[in-house]
Amino acid sequence: MERDEATLYIRQQCLISFEDALKMQPETRLEKIFSTLDLNLIISRLPRKHNGPRGYNAKYKLRALIAAKIEQIPTMAALVRRLKNDPVFRYICGFGVIASVPSEATMSRFLRELTETGNS
């Protein structure tokens, strides 16, 4: 008896979304920290060129940099790898679950802008 190939690839609809699944989990340390931080003052002081070539949200990039310090991620390359490979971490930082993340160069430029803004 031959099977129709189309029947092998039937996708079942998800019962709950990724966001709903996260809401059912205990709040992480990063989520607790980010829920108390107001980053708008910092973001408002940045020059308008901070979005990068793909227009990544400055608040999300800032959250990623803060998360890197909290999680003791040693390098920008390691941070970008974590953002790419860990959908929960990426989501907590503010990026979409399946969206692309900023490159190492974009994150490094953003960190430099933060440093230069803080020194002026």
Short mmCIF file of C-alpha atoms in Angstrom, two decimals, residues 53-108:
data_model
loop_
_atom_site.label_atom_id
_atom_site.label_comp_id
_atom_site.label_asym_id
_atom_site.label_seq_id
_atom_site.Cartn_x
_atom_site.Cartn_y
_atom_site.Cartn_z
CA PRO A 53 20.93 48.93 8.68
CA ARG A 54 17.86 46.79 9.39
CA GLY A 55 16.28 49.21 11.83
CA TYR A 56 16.67 47.18 15.01
CA ASN A 57 14.96 48.82 17.96
CA ALA A 58 17.45 50.65 20.19
CA LYS A 59 15.58 49.61 23.33
CA TYR A 60 15.96 45.94 22.41
CA LYS A 61 19.66 46.35 21.68
CA LEU A 62 20.11 48.08 25.03
CA ARG A 63 18.25 45.28 26.77
CA ALA A 64 20.53 42.76 25.05
CA LEU A 65 23.62 44.61 26.29
CA ILE A 66 22.24 44.74 29.83
CA ALA A 67 21.33 41.04 29.64
CA ALA A 68 24.87 40.24 28.49
CA LYS A 69 26.28 41.85 31.64
CA ILE A 70 23.76 40.15 33.92
CA GLU A 71 24.26 36.74 32.26
CA GLN A 72 28.05 37.25 32.20
CA ILE A 73 28.28 36.86 28.44
CA PRO A 74 31.93 37.78 27.81
CA THR A 75 31.99 39.02 24.21
CA MET A 76 29.78 40.65 21.62
CA ALA A 77 30.17 37.55 19.44
CA ALA A 78 28.92 35.38 22.31
CA LEU A 79 25.97 37.74 22.85
CA VAL A 80 24.94 37.56 19.19
CA ARG A 81 25.30 33.77 19.25
CA ARG A 82 23.07 33.59 22.33
CA LEU A 83 20.49 35.85 20.68
CA LYS A 84 20.51 33.65 17.57
CA ASN A 85 20.35 30.32 19.39
CA ASP A 86 18.12 31.01 22.38
CA PRO A 87 14.59 32.08 21.43
CA VAL A 88 13.58 32.72 25.05
CA PHE A 89 16.58 35.00 25.64
CA ARG A 90 15.92 36.74 22.31
CA TYR A 91 12.25 37.26 23.23
CA ILE A 92 13.06 38.58 26.72
CA CYS A 93 15.44 41.11 25.15
CA GLY A 94 12.56 42.23 22.92
CA PHE A 95 13.40 40.70 19.56
CA GLY A 96 10.90 38.47 17.79
CA VAL A 97 11.02 34.76 18.51
CA ILE A 98 11.90 33.87 14.93
CA ALA A 99 13.16 37.28 13.82
CA SER A 100 16.71 38.09 12.86
CA VAL A 101 18.98 39.69 15.44
CA PRO A 102 21.55 42.47 15.11
CA SER A 103 25.01 41.50 13.95
CA GLU A 104 28.10 41.76 16.09
CA ALA A 105 29.08 44.93 14.19
CA THR A 106 25.67 46.53 14.78
CA MET A 107 25.82 45.75 18.50
CA SER A 108 29.41 47.04 18.75
#
